[in-house]
PDB file of C-alpha atoms in Angstrom:
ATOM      1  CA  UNK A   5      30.859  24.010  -8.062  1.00 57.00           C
ATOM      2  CA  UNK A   6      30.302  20.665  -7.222  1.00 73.00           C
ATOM      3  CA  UNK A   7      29.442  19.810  -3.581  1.00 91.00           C
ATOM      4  CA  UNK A   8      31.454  16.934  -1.230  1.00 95.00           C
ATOM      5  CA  UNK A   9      30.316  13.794  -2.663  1.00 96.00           C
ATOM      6  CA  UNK A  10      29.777  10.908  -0.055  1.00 97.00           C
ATOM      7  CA  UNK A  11      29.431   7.025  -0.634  1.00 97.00           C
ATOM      8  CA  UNK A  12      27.677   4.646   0.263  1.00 97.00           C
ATOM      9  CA  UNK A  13      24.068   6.562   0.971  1.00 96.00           C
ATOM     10  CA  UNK A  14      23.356   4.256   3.245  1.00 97.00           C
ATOM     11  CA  UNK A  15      24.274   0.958   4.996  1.00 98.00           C
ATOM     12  CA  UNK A  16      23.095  -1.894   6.661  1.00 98.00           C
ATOM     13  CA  UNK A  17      25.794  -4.359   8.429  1.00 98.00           C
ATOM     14  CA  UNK A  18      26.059  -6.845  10.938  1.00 98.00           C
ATOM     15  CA  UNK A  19      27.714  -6.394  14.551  1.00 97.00           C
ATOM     16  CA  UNK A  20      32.099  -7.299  14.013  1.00 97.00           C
ATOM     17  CA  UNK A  21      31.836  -6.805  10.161  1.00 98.00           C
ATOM     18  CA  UNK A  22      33.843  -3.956   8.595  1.00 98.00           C
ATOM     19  CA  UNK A  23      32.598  -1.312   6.606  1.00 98.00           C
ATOM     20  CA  UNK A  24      34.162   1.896   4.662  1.00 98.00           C
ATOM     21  CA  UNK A  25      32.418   5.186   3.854  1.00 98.00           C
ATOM     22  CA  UNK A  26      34.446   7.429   0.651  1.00 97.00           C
ATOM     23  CA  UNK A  27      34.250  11.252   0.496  1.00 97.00           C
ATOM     24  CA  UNK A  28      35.862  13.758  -2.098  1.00 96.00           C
ATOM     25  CA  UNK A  29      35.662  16.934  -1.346  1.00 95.00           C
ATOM     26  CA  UNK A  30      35.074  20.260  -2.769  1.00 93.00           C
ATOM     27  CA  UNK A  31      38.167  20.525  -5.151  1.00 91.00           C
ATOM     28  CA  UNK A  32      41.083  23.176  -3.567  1.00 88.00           C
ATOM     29  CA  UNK A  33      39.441  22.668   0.189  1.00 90.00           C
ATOM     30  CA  UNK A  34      43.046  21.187   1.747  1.00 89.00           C
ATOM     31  CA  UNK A  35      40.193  20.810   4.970  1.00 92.00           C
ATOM     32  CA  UNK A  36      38.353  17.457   5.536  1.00 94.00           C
ATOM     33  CA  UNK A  37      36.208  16.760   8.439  1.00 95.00           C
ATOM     34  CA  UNK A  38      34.654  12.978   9.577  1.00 97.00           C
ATOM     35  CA  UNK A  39      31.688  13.631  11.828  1.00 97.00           C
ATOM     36  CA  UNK A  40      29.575  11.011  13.487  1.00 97.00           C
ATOM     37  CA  UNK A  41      25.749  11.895  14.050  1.00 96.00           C
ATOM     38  CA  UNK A  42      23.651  10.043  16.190  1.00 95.00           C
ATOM     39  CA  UNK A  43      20.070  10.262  16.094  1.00 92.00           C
ATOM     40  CA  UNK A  44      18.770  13.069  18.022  1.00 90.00           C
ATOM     41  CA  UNK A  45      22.051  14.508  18.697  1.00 92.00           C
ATOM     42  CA  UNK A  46      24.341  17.284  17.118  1.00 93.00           C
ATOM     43  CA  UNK A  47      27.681  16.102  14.322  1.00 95.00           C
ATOM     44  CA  UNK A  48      30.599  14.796  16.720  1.00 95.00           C
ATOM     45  CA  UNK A  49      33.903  15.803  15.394  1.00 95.00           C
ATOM     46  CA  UNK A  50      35.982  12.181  14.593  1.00 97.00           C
ATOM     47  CA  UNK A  51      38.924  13.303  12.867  1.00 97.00           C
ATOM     48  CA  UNK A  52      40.316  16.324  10.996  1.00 94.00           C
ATOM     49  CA  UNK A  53      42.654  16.531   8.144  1.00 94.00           C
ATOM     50  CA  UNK A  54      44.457  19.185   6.980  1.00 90.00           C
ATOM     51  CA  UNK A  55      45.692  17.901   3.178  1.00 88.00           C
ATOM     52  CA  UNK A  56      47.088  14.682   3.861  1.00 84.00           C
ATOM     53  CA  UNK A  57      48.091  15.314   7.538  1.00 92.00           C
ATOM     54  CA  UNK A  58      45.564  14.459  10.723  1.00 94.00           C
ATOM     55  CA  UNK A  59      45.270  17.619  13.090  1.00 92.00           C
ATOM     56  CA  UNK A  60      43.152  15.808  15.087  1.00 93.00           C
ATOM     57  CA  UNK A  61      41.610  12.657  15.733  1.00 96.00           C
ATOM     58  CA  UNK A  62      40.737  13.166  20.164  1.00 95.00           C
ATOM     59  CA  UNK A  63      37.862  11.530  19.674  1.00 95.00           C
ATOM     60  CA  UNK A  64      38.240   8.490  17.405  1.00 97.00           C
ATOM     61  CA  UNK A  65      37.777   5.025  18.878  1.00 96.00           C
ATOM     62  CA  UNK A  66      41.194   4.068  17.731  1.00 96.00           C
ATOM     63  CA  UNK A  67      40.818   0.879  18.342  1.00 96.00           C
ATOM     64  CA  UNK A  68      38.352  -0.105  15.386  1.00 97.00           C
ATOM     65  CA  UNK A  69      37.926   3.320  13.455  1.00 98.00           C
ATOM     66  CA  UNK A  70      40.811   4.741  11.282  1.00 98.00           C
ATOM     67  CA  UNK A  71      41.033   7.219   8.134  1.00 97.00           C
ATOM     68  CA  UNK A  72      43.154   7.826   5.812  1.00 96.00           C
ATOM     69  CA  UNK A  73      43.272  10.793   3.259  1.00 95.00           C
ATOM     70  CA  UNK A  74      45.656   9.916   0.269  1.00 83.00           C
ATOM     71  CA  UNK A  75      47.634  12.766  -1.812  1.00 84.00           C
ATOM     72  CA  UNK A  76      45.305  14.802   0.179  1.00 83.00           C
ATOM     73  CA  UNK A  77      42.128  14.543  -1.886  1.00 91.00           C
ATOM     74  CA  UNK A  78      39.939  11.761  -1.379  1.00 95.00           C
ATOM     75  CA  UNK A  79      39.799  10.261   2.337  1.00 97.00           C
ATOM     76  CA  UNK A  80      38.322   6.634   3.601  1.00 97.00           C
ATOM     77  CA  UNK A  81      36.467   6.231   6.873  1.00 98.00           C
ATOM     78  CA  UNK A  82      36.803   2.763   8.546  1.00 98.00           C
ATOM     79  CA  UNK A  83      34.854   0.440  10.842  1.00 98.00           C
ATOM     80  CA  UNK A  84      36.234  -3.292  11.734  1.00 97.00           C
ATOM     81  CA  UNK A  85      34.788  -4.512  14.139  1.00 97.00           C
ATOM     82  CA  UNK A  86      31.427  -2.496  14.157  1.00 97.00           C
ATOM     83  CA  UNK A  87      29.427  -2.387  17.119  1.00 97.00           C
ATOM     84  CA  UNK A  88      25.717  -2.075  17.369  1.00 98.00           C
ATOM     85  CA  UNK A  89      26.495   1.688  18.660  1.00 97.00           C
ATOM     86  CA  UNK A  90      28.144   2.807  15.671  1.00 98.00           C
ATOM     87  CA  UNK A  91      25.103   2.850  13.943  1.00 98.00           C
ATOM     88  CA  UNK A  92      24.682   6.372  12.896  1.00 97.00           C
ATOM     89  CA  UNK A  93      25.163   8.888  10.222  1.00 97.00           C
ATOM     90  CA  UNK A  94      28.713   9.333   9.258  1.00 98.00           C
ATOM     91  CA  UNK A  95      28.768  12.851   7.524  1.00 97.00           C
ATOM     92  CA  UNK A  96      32.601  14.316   5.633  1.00 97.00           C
ATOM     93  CA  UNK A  97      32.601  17.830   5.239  1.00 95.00           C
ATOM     94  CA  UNK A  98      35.115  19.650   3.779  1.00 94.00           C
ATOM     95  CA  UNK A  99      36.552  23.688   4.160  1.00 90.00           C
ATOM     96  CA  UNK A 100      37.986  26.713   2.417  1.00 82.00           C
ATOM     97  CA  UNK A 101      41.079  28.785   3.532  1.00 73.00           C
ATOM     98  CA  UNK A 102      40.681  30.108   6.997  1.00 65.00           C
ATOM     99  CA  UNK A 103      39.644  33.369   7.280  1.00 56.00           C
ATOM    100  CA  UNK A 104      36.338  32.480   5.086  1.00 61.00           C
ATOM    101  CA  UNK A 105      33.077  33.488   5.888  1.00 62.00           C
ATOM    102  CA  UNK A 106      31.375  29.907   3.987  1.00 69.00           C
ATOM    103  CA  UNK A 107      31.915  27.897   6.546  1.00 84.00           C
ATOM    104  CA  UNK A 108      32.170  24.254   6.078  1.00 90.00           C
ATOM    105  CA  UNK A 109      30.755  22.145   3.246  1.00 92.00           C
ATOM    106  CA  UNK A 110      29.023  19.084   4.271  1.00 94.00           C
ATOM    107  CA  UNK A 111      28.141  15.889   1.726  1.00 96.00           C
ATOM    108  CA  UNK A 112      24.990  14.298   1.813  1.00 95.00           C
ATOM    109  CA  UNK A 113      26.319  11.407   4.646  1.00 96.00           C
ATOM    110  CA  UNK A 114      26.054   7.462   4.830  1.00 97.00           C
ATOM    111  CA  UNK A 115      23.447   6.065   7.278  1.00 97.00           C
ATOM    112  CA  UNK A 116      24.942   2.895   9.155  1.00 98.00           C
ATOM    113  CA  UNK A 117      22.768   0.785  10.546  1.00 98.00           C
ATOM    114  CA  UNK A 118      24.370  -1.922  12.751  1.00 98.00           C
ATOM    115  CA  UNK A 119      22.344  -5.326  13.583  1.00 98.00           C
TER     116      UNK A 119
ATOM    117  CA  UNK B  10      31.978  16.382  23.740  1.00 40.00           C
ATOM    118  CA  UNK B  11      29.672  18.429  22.381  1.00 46.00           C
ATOM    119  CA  UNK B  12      30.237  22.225  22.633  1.00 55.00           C
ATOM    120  CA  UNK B  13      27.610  23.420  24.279  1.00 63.00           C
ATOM    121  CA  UNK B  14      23.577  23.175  24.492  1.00 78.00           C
ATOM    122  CA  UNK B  15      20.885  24.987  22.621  1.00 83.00           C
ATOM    123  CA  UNK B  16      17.759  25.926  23.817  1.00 85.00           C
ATOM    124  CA  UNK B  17      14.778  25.526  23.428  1.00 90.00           C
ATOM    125  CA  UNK B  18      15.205  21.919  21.997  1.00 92.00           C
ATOM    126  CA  UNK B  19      11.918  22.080  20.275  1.00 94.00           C
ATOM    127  CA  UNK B  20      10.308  25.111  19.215  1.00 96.00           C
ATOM    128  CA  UNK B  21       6.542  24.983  17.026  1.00 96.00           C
ATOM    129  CA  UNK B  22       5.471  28.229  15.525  1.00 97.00           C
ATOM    130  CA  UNK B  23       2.852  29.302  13.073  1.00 97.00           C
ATOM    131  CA  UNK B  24       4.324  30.733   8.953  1.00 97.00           C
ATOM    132  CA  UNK B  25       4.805  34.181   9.668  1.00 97.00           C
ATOM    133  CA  UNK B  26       6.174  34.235  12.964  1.00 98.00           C
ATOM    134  CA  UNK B  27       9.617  35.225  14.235  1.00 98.00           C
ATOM    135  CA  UNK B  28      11.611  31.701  15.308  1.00 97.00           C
ATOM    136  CA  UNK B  29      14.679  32.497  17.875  1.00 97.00           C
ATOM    137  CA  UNK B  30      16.963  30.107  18.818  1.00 96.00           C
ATOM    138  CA  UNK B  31      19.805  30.335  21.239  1.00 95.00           C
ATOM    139  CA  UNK B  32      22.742  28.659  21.853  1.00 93.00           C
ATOM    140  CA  UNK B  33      25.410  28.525  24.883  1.00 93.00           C
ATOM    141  CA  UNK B  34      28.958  27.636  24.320  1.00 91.00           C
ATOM    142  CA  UNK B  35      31.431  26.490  26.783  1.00 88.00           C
ATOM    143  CA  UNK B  36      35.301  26.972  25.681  1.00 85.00           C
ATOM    144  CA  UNK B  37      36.943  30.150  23.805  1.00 89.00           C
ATOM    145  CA  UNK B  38      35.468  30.357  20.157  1.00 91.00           C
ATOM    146  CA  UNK B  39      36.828  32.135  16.898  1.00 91.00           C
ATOM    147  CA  UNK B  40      33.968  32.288  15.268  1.00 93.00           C
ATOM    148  CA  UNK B  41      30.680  30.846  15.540  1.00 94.00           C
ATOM    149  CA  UNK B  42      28.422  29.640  13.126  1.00 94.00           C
ATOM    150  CA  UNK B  43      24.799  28.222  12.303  1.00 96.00           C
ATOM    151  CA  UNK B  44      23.646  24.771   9.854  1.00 96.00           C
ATOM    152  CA  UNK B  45      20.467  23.779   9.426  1.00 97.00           C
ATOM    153  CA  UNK B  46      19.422  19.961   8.586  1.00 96.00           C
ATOM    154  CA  UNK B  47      16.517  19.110   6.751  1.00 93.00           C
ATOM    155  CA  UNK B  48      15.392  15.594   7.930  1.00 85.00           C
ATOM    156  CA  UNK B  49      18.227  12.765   6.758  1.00 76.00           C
ATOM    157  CA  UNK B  50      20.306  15.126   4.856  1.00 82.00           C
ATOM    158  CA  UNK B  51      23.386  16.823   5.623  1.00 87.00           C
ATOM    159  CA  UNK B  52      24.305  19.972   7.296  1.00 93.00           C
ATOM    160  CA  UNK B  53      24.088  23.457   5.316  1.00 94.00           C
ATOM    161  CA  UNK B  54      25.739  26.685   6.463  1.00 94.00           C
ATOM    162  CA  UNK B  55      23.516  29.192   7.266  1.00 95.00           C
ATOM    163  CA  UNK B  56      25.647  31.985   8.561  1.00 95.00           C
ATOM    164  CA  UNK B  57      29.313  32.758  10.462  1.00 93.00           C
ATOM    165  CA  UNK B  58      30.292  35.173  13.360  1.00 95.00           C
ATOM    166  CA  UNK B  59      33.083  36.094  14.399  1.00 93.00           C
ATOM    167  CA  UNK B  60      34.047  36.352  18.034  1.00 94.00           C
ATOM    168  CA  UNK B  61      34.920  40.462  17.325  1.00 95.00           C
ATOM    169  CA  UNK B  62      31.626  40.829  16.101  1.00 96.00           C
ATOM    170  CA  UNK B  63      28.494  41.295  18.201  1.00 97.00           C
ATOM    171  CA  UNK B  64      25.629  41.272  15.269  1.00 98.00           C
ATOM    172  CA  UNK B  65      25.377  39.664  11.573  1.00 97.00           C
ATOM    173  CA  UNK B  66      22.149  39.601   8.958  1.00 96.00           C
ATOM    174  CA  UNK B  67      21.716  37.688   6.224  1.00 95.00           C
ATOM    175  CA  UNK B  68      18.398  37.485   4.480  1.00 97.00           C
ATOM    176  CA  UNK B  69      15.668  37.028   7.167  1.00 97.00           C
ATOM    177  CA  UNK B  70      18.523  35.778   9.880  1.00 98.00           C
ATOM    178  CA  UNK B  71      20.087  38.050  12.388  1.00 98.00           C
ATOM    179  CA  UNK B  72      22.616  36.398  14.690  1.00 98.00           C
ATOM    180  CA  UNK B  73      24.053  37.683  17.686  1.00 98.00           C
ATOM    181  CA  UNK B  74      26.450  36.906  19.347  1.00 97.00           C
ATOM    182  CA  UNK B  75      27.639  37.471  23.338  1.00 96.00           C
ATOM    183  CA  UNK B  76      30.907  36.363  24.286  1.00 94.00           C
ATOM    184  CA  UNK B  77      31.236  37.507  27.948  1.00 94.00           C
ATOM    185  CA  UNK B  78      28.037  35.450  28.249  1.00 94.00           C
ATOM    186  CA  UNK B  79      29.226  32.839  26.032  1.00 94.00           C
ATOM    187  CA  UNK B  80      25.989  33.107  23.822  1.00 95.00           C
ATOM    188  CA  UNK B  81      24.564  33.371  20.750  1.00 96.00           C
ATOM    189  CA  UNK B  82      21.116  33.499  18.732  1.00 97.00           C
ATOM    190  CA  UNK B  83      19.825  32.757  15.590  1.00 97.00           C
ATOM    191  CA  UNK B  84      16.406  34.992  14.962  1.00 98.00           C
ATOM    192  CA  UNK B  85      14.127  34.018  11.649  1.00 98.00           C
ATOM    193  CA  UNK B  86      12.448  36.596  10.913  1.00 98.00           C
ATOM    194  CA  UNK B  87       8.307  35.767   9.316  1.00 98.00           C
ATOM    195  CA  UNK B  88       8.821  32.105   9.035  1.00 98.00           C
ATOM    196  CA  UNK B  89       7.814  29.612   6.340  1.00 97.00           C
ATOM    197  CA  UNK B  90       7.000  26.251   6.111  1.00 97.00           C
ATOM    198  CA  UNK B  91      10.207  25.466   4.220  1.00 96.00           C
ATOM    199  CA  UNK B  92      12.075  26.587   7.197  1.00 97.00           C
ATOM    200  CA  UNK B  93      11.058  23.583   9.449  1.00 97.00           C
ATOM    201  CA  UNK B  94      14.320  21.378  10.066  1.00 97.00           C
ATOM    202  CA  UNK B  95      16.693  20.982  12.884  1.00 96.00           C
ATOM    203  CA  UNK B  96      19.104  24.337  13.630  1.00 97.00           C
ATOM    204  CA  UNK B  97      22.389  23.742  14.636  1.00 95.00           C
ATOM    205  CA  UNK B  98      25.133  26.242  16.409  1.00 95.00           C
ATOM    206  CA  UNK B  99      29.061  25.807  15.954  1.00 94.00           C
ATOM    207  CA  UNK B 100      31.381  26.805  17.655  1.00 93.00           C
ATOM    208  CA  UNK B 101      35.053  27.601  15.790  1.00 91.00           C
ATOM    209  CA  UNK B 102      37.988  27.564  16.944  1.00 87.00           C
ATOM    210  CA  UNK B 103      41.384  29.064  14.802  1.00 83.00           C
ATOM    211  CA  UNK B 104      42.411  26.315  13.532  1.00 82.00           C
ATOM    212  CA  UNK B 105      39.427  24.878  11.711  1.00 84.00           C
ATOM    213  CA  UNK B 106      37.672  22.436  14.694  1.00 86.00           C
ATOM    214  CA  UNK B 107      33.893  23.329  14.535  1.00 89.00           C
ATOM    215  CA  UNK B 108      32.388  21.358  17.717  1.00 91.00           C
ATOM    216  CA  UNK B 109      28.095  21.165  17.631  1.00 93.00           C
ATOM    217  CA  UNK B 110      25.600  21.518  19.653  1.00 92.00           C
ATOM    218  CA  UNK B 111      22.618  19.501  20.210  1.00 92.00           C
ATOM    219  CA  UNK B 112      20.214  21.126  18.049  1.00 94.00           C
ATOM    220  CA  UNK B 113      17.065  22.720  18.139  1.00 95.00           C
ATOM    221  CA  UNK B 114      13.999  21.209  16.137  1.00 96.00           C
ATOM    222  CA  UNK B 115      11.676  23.951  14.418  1.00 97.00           C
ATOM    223  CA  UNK B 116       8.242  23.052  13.243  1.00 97.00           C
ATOM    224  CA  UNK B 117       6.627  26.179  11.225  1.00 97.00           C
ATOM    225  CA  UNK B 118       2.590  25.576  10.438  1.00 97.00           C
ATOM    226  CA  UNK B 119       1.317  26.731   7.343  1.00 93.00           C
TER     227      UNK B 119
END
């Protein structure tokens, strides 16, 4: 099966521009993940859908991040305005029914690099 | 926040030698499970416990996993070169929120 496909690869912006990262996920996974990486550190949890329905989103900086997952497939990540600590690599992952023993899926990421 | 921490954080080893890795969660867990991540790629599942179970294999891993203590570890048994990347634990919870750790970096010699 195909894997969860991630675009842009990578990224470079300046500081208060706006960028989006796309994912689709593995098709029939109603689970989509947004994680943020920074270097050196382990995937932070930004949001989680479930379909087209946000279970939680604790620890996205509302104020200049937001997501959207249409008809429950596809999802957007935003940035505007992007701050020189954003840089980092955004990774979606996506996940089967519960009760599975695979785990998640995770696409490739995009590396943002703010200036 | 990050779910718990992993230790050590930086482990070197020569091919052939057993690699164990262990990890310390804070909160109650479902399930817990282990990525690895090669060097700019993304995250690959490695293997899932769940919080009834005390010991899993798969291939040359054997995870364990304590939950009065909280703990778990990831054992690779005769290591290769391939192997060398950054090891991950997870932490599960019921409804589908998998919260990291900060990794542990393993460097096998040939």
């Amino acid at each position: 099966e195909a894997g969860v496909a991630q675009s842009p690869r990578y990224k470079i912006i300046e500081k208060r521009q706006s960028v989006a990262f796309w994912c689709n996920p593995i098709s029939g996974h109603a689970t989509l993940y947004w994680y943020q990486q920074i270097l050196g550190q382990g995937p932070k949890l930004l949001i989680q859908f479930q379909n087209n329905g946000v279970v939680d989103d604790s620890q996205l900086p509302k104020d200049r991040f937001s997501a959207e997952r249409l008809k429950g497939v596809d999802s957007t990540l935003k940035i505007q305005p992007a701050k020189l600590e954003d840089s980092a690599v955004y990774l979606c992952a996506s996940s089967g029914p519960r009760g599975s023993n695979y785990g998640y899926t995770f696409g490739s990421g995009t590396r943002l690099t703010v200036v | 926040s990050q779910q718990g921490e992993e230790d050590p954080q930086a482990l070197s080893i020569q091919e052939g030698e057993n690699a164990t890795m262990n990890c310390s969660y804070k909160t109650s867990i479902n399930n817990l499970q282990w990525y690895r991540q090669n060097s700019g790629r993304g995250l690959v599942h490695l293997i899932l416990i769940r919080s009834n179970e005390r010991e899993k294999h798969s291939g040359r891993l054997r995870v364990t996993l304590d939950t009065s203590k909280k703990s778990s570890s990831l054992l690779i048994t005769a290591s290769r070169a391939a192997d060398t990347a950054s090891y991950f634990c997870a932490g599960g919870t019921s409804y589908g929120k998998l919260t990291f750790g900060q990794g542990t970096i393993l460097t096998v010699h040939p």
